[in-house]
Amino acid sequence: MTEYALLTPETAAEHLRSRPALAGRIDPDALVSVREIGDGNLNLVFVLADAAGRGLVLKQALPYVRLVGPSWALTPDRARHEAEALRLHGTLAPGLVPELLDYDPDRFVLAIEDLSDHTVWRTALNDGLRHEGVAAAMGRYVAAVAFGTSVIGMDAGERARTLAGAVNPELCLITEDLVFTEPYVDAGRNSVLPANERDAAELAADQEMVAEIGRAKWAFMTRAEALVHGDLHTGSVMVRSTNGVADSAKAFDSEFAFYGPVAFDLGALWANYVIAAARATALGDDDRAAWALGLCGETWTAFEAGFRGAWEGRVDPRMFRDDLREHLLATWRSEAWLFAAAKMTRRIVGLAKTTDIETLPAELREGAARGVLRTARRWVRERHADAEPKRAQEIAGEVIVSTRTG
Ligand code: SR1
Ligand code: MG
């Protein structure tokens, strides 16, 4: 395992002093608070504040998976992937990712702008809040990345160099295993409520589902379309509202970034909107469930508009003609259903679940979990008939109401 000093609240000030890029950002000699707030699956995260009210975040990659412990070693070089993705995505989608202030490659520490006035979107959704416009902002983010890091919008030589630096095999392997394999081939890390065991067994026995997810896995492992975020669930988005109006949305935690299919990020968002809707339905709030499902269309519409809007600036209009744009959009829209299905089932059956479902009382969780699994199976089958997001929303809405328990 890689050897390097792990940050503690006591050593955070010394780290600040050692980094010239952070001079003047925060006073290491006047820190009034250093809090470790990491609640994700992988890293240490410290929020620092000084006496003048300035703050920043230090995020350090542990040499193992925090969720499991040192028995699961994991490259800390993922912090470099996050730093490089943040830099590039920040240029392409200003304001839609946090500002990277510094990266220390020896200790795998990122310094990031303080987002203490933001909330993790999943937490806000679980609390019943609506941050209008965030789903569209994420659609614009995915579009800017899809255009600007692909051969459509980036010089071919630069794209090749970017791709070479973005090869991220250990983090991709986690996704290949947890998202695209283990819900169907249990490696001992799956778990469900006893009441959902039959649902999990039906999923694994669904040959059409397994075949389609196999195709999705192949696409994930081979189709180097763009430098995607790679883990764009609602827990990877920070949101803020001022006087009740949502005015900021930022995609963070891009350590899974790699050159992969554009629709993987869209599918991750859609899956988590369905999961949020399943929670709302379980809690008896059908209006809110409809609102959450409507986020699929909002993200897609903003994505499509963003990609179309950037199209005039493409690198090679001689060969990348409008018919290619239409082909790409149609492909990505259909694939969003498929990747979403993969992302839904992993959060119900596999390792690393979501608080939306897990914090429900067991008698409500049963139906919500079943609804998410059945939605995934219907989406895989029905995406070829009518791929409009509205249809995806209708199917999910019908299913999660029909499986409600409690
Ligand atoms: C072992 S890491 C588990 C999950 O956490 C991250 O958020 C990714 O979604 C990964 O699959
Ligand atoms: Mg994460």
mmCIF file of C-alpha atoms in Angstrom, residues 169-391:
data_model
loop_
_atom_site.group_PDB
_atom_site.id
_atom_site.type_symbol
_atom_site.label_atom_id
_atom_site.label_comp_id
_atom_site.label_asym_id
_atom_site.label_seq_id
_atom_site.Cartn_x
_atom_site.Cartn_y
_atom_site.Cartn_z
ATOM 1 C CA PRO A 169 -8.424 1.347 -14.200
ATOM 2 C CA GLU A 170 -8.874 0.811 -10.462
ATOM 3 C CA LEU A 171 -11.814 3.160 -10.145
ATOM 4 C CA CYS A 172 -13.362 1.819 -13.352
ATOM 5 C CA LEU A 173 -13.023 -1.713 -11.997
ATOM 6 C CA ILE A 174 -15.125 -0.725 -8.989
ATOM 7 C CA THR A 175 -17.874 0.386 -11.365
ATOM 8 C CA GLU A 176 -17.485 -2.654 -13.607
ATOM 9 C CA ASP A 177 -17.909 -4.887 -10.541
ATOM 10 C CA LEU A 178 -20.425 -3.022 -8.408
ATOM 11 C CA VAL A 179 -22.626 -1.526 -11.136
ATOM 12 C CA PHE A 180 -22.367 -3.902 -14.066
ATOM 13 C CA THR A 181 -21.770 -7.332 -12.511
ATOM 14 C CA GLU A 182 -22.546 -7.939 -8.866
ATOM 15 C CA PRO A 183 -26.296 -7.207 -8.865
ATOM 16 C CA TYR A 184 -26.532 -10.252 -11.219
ATOM 17 C CA VAL A 185 -23.557 -12.347 -10.010
ATOM 18 C CA ASP A 186 -23.302 -11.983 -6.243
ATOM 19 C CA ALA A 187 -19.700 -11.757 -5.086
ATOM 20 C CA GLY A 188 -20.704 -11.797 -1.424
ATOM 21 C CA ARG A 189 -21.219 -8.062 -1.138
ATOM 22 C CA ASN A 190 -24.946 -7.893 -1.946
ATOM 23 C CA SER A 191 -27.671 -7.401 0.618
ATOM 24 C CA VAL A 192 -31.405 -6.736 0.678
ATOM 25 C CA LEU A 193 -34.189 -6.930 3.221
ATOM 26 C CA PRO A 194 -35.528 -10.485 3.631
ATOM 27 C CA ALA A 195 -38.750 -9.218 2.057
ATOM 28 C CA ASN A 196 -36.817 -8.213 -1.085
ATOM 29 C CA GLU A 197 -34.838 -11.443 -1.510
ATOM 30 C CA ARG A 198 -37.278 -12.700 -4.115
ATOM 31 C CA ASP A 199 -36.970 -9.396 -6.030
ATOM 32 C CA ALA A 200 -33.178 -9.707 -6.098
ATOM 33 C CA ALA A 201 -33.425 -13.332 -7.252
ATOM 34 C CA GLU A 202 -35.868 -12.385 -10.030
ATOM 35 C CA LEU A 203 -33.502 -9.650 -11.159
ATOM 36 C CA ALA A 204 -30.522 -12.000 -11.370
ATOM 37 C CA ALA A 205 -32.644 -14.589 -13.223
ATOM 38 C CA ASP A 206 -33.915 -12.038 -15.772
ATOM 39 C CA GLN A 207 -31.939 -13.100 -18.843
ATOM 40 C CA GLU A 208 -32.969 -10.111 -20.961
ATOM 41 C CA MET A 209 -31.839 -7.769 -18.201
ATOM 42 C CA VAL A 210 -28.495 -9.536 -17.751
ATOM 43 C CA ALA A 211 -27.877 -9.494 -21.518
ATOM 44 C CA GLU A 212 -28.636 -5.766 -21.780
ATOM 45 C CA ILE A 213 -26.485 -4.903 -18.777
ATOM 46 C CA GLY A 214 -23.703 -6.960 -20.377
ATOM 47 C CA ARG A 215 -23.965 -4.675 -23.423
ATOM 48 C CA ALA A 216 -23.901 -1.643 -21.145
ATOM 49 C CA LYS A 217 -20.774 -2.983 -19.427
ATOM 50 C CA TRP A 218 -19.096 -3.459 -22.795
ATOM 51 C CA ALA A 219 -19.954 0.119 -23.752
ATOM 52 C CA PHE A 220 -18.637 1.397 -20.415
ATOM 53 C CA MET A 221 -15.352 -0.470 -20.863
ATOM 54 C CA THR A 222 -14.722 0.371 -24.510
ATOM 55 C CA ARG A 223 -16.417 3.578 -25.639
ATOM 56 C CA ALA A 224 -13.997 6.431 -24.851
ATOM 57 C CA GLU A 225 -16.328 9.228 -25.913
ATOM 58 C CA ALA A 226 -15.608 11.957 -23.370
ATOM 59 C CA LEU A 227 -13.973 12.641 -19.984
ATOM 60 C CA VAL A 228 -17.119 11.798 -18.049
ATOM 61 C CA HIS A 229 -17.598 12.455 -14.319
ATOM 62 C CA GLY A 230 -18.057 8.736 -13.731
ATOM 63 C CA ASP A 231 -20.102 8.846 -10.500
ATOM 64 C CA LEU A 232 -22.698 11.560 -11.047
ATOM 65 C CA HIS A 233 -25.350 10.617 -8.499
ATOM 66 C CA THR A 234 -27.220 13.162 -6.372
ATOM 67 C CA GLY A 235 -24.630 12.712 -3.609
ATOM 68 C CA SER A 236 -22.032 14.123 -6.021
ATOM 69 C CA VAL A 237 -23.826 17.463 -6.446
ATOM 70 C CA MET A 238 -23.744 20.416 -4.046
ATOM 71 C CA VAL A 239 -26.692 22.816 -4.135
ATOM 72 C CA ARG A 240 -27.416 26.192 -2.602
ATOM 73 C CA SER A 241 -30.462 28.374 -2.347
ATOM 74 C CA THR A 242 -30.520 32.019 -1.315
ATOM 75 C CA ASN A 243 -33.835 33.428 -0.071
ATOM 76 C CA GLY A 244 -35.551 30.274 -1.293
ATOM 77 C CA VAL A 245 -34.147 30.469 -4.837
ATOM 78 C CA ALA A 246 -31.691 27.777 -5.975
ATOM 79 C CA ASP A 247 -28.721 29.719 -7.273
ATOM 80 C CA SER A 248 -25.802 27.299 -7.362
ATOM 81 C CA ALA A 249 -25.215 23.677 -8.360
ATOM 82 C CA LYS A 250 -21.793 22.068 -8.547
ATOM 83 C CA ALA A 251 -20.780 18.535 -9.493
ATOM 84 C CA PHE A 252 -17.987 17.349 -7.197
ATOM 85 C CA ASP A 253 -16.169 14.088 -6.331
ATOM 86 C CA SER A 254 -14.982 13.393 -9.872
ATOM 87 C CA GLU A 255 -12.380 10.790 -8.859
ATOM 88 C CA PHE A 256 -14.110 8.197 -11.064
ATOM 89 C CA ALA A 257 -13.535 10.410 -14.129
ATOM 90 C CA PHE A 258 -12.330 8.562 -17.230
ATOM 91 C CA TYR A 259 -12.943 8.524 -20.966
ATOM 92 C CA GLY A 260 -16.253 6.713 -21.211
ATOM 93 C CA PRO A 261 -19.793 6.898 -22.586
ATOM 94 C CA VAL A 262 -21.508 10.274 -22.286
ATOM 95 C CA ALA A 263 -24.816 8.633 -21.384
ATOM 96 C CA PHE A 264 -23.282 7.041 -18.288
ATOM 97 C CA ASP A 265 -23.460 10.384 -16.466
ATOM 98 C CA LEU A 266 -27.009 11.032 -17.707
ATOM 99 C CA GLY A 267 -28.086 7.582 -16.557
ATOM 100 C CA ALA A 268 -26.542 8.117 -13.122
ATOM 101 C CA LEU A 269 -28.645 11.246 -12.663
ATOM 102 C CA TRP A 270 -31.835 9.610 -13.932
ATOM 103 C CA ALA A 271 -31.352 6.593 -11.659
ATOM 104 C CA ASN A 272 -31.036 8.771 -8.604
ATOM 105 C CA TYR A 273 -34.100 10.800 -9.572
ATOM 106 C CA VAL A 274 -36.068 7.528 -9.648
ATOM 107 C CA ILE A 275 -34.626 6.594 -6.260
ATOM 108 C CA ALA A 276 -35.678 10.002 -4.868
ATOM 109 C CA ALA A 277 -39.141 9.478 -6.362
ATOM 110 C CA ALA A 278 -39.403 5.995 -4.830
ATOM 111 C CA ARG A 279 -38.681 7.534 -1.428
ATOM 112 C CA ALA A 280 -41.353 10.191 -1.939
ATOM 113 C CA THR A 281 -43.900 7.585 -3.038
ATOM 114 C CA ALA A 282 -43.091 5.408 -0.038
ATOM 115 C CA LEU A 283 -43.696 8.415 2.213
ATOM 116 C CA GLY A 284 -47.051 9.057 0.520
ATOM 117 C CA ASP A 285 -46.010 12.225 -1.288
ATOM 118 C CA ASP A 286 -47.101 11.523 -4.863
ATOM 119 C CA ASP A 287 -46.704 15.161 -5.971
ATOM 120 C CA ARG A 288 -43.114 15.108 -4.922
ATOM 121 C CA ALA A 289 -42.532 11.771 -6.671
ATOM 122 C CA ALA A 290 -43.878 13.231 -9.921
ATOM 123 C CA TRP A 291 -41.629 16.260 -9.457
ATOM 124 C CA ALA A 292 -38.567 14.060 -8.881
ATOM 125 C CA LEU A 293 -39.311 11.965 -11.968
ATOM 126 C CA GLY A 294 -39.736 15.158 -13.993
ATOM 127 C CA LEU A 295 -36.059 15.889 -13.305
ATOM 128 C CA CYS A 296 -35.183 13.234 -15.927
ATOM 129 C CA GLY A 297 -36.763 15.375 -18.631
ATOM 130 C CA GLU A 298 -35.234 18.561 -17.227
ATOM 131 C CA THR A 299 -31.726 17.142 -17.313
ATOM 132 C CA TRP A 300 -32.214 15.704 -20.782
ATOM 133 C CA THR A 301 -33.692 18.910 -22.249
ATOM 134 C CA ALA A 302 -30.834 21.025 -20.894
ATOM 135 C CA PHE A 303 -28.270 18.473 -22.044
ATOM 136 C CA GLU A 304 -29.715 18.378 -25.555
ATOM 137 C CA ALA A 305 -29.927 22.174 -25.789
ATOM 138 C CA GLY A 306 -26.366 22.536 -24.494
ATOM 139 C CA PHE A 307 -24.979 20.031 -26.969
ATOM 140 C CA ARG A 308 -26.920 21.521 -29.887
ATOM 141 C CA GLY A 309 -25.822 25.000 -28.853
ATOM 142 C CA ALA A 310 -22.146 24.025 -28.873
ATOM 143 C CA TRP A 311 -22.361 22.147 -32.176
ATOM 144 C CA GLU A 312 -21.497 25.124 -34.411
ATOM 145 C CA GLY A 313 -18.047 25.188 -32.764
ATOM 146 C CA ARG A 314 -17.158 21.591 -33.633
ATOM 147 C CA VAL A 315 -13.618 20.828 -34.743
ATOM 148 C CA ASP A 316 -14.340 19.094 -38.053
ATOM 149 C CA PRO A 317 -17.522 20.309 -39.727
ATOM 150 C CA ARG A 318 -16.359 18.680 -42.964
ATOM 151 C CA MET A 319 -17.137 15.208 -41.628
ATOM 152 C CA PHE A 320 -19.060 15.824 -38.417
ATOM 153 C CA ARG A 321 -22.286 16.895 -40.062
ATOM 154 C CA ASP A 322 -25.692 17.490 -38.551
ATOM 155 C CA ASP A 323 -26.748 13.898 -39.145
ATOM 156 C CA LEU A 324 -23.985 12.817 -36.738
ATOM 157 C CA ARG A 325 -25.319 15.194 -34.093
ATOM 158 C CA GLU A 326 -28.781 13.641 -34.434
ATOM 159 C CA HIS A 327 -27.322 10.130 -34.309
ATOM 160 C CA LEU A 328 -25.349 10.917 -31.145
ATOM 161 C CA LEU A 329 -28.298 12.508 -29.372
ATOM 162 C CA ALA A 330 -30.600 9.603 -30.235
ATOM 163 C CA THR A 331 -27.976 7.091 -29.076
ATOM 164 C CA TRP A 332 -27.305 8.889 -25.803
ATOM 165 C CA ARG A 333 -31.000 9.301 -25.017
ATOM 166 C CA SER A 334 -31.638 5.588 -25.417
ATOM 167 C CA GLU A 335 -28.476 4.649 -23.531
ATOM 168 C CA ALA A 336 -29.416 6.915 -20.629
ATOM 169 C CA TRP A 337 -32.300 4.519 -19.895
ATOM 170 C CA LEU A 338 -29.937 1.533 -19.939
ATOM 171 C CA PHE A 339 -27.200 3.053 -17.780
ATOM 172 C CA ALA A 340 -29.855 4.358 -15.403
ATOM 173 C CA ALA A 341 -31.213 0.826 -15.046
ATOM 174 C CA ALA A 342 -27.737 -0.436 -14.137
ATOM 175 C CA LYS A 343 -27.257 2.366 -11.634
ATOM 176 C CA MET A 344 -30.650 1.755 -10.015
ATOM 177 C CA THR A 345 -30.210 -1.945 -9.356
ATOM 178 C CA ARG A 346 -26.712 -1.572 -7.879
ATOM 179 C CA ARG A 347 -28.031 0.881 -5.279
ATOM 180 C CA ILE A 348 -30.738 -1.552 -4.161
ATOM 181 C CA VAL A 349 -28.973 -4.915 -4.318
ATOM 182 C CA GLY A 350 -25.240 -4.248 -4.189
ATOM 183 C CA LEU A 351 -22.624 -2.625 -1.970
ATOM 184 C CA ALA A 352 -22.932 1.154 -1.335
ATOM 185 C CA LYS A 353 -26.630 1.917 -1.104
ATOM 186 C CA THR A 354 -28.417 5.277 -0.855
ATOM 187 C CA THR A 355 -29.809 7.061 2.179
ATOM 188 C CA ASP A 356 -32.998 7.854 0.214
ATOM 189 C CA ILE A 357 -34.030 4.213 0.535
ATOM 190 C CA GLU A 358 -31.986 3.033 3.513
ATOM 191 C CA THR A 359 -33.416 5.595 5.949
ATOM 192 C CA LEU A 360 -37.005 4.525 5.214
ATOM 193 C CA PRO A 361 -38.643 2.260 7.809
ATOM 194 C CA ALA A 362 -38.328 -1.367 6.672
ATOM 195 C CA GLU A 363 -42.042 -1.734 5.898
ATOM 196 C CA LEU A 364 -41.834 1.194 3.443
ATOM 197 C CA ARG A 365 -38.363 0.314 2.168
ATOM 198 C CA GLU A 366 -39.578 -3.044 0.898
ATOM 199 C CA GLY A 367 -41.914 -1.497 -1.663
ATOM 200 C CA ALA A 368 -39.556 1.327 -2.606
ATOM 201 C CA ALA A 369 -36.724 -1.126 -3.291
ATOM 202 C CA ARG A 370 -39.023 -3.373 -5.311
ATOM 203 C CA GLY A 371 -40.247 -0.373 -7.296
ATOM 204 C CA VAL A 372 -36.724 0.707 -8.215
ATOM 205 C CA LEU A 373 -35.758 -2.823 -9.314
ATOM 206 C CA ARG A 374 -38.900 -3.246 -11.392
ATOM 207 C CA THR A 375 -38.493 0.176 -12.967
ATOM 208 C CA ALA A 376 -34.970 -0.800 -14.032
ATOM 209 C CA ARG A 377 -36.239 -4.003 -15.643
ATOM 210 C CA ARG A 378 -39.023 -2.161 -17.491
ATOM 211 C CA TRP A 379 -36.673 0.599 -18.679
ATOM 212 C CA VAL A 380 -34.279 -1.939 -20.152
ATOM 213 C CA ARG A 381 -37.110 -3.553 -22.119
ATOM 214 C CA GLU A 382 -39.120 -0.510 -23.155
ATOM 215 C CA ARG A 383 -36.438 2.012 -24.135
ATOM 216 C CA HIS A 384 -36.534 0.847 -27.758
ATOM 217 C CA ALA A 385 -40.241 1.614 -28.243
ATOM 218 C CA ASP A 386 -40.360 5.271 -27.215
ATOM 219 C CA ALA A 387 -37.146 6.757 -25.807
ATOM 220 C CA GLU A 388 -38.622 10.120 -24.757
ATOM 221 C CA PRO A 389 -37.761 10.858 -21.112
ATOM 222 C CA LYS A 390 -41.461 11.519 -20.529
ATOM 223 C CA ARG A 391 -42.154 7.837 -21.224
#
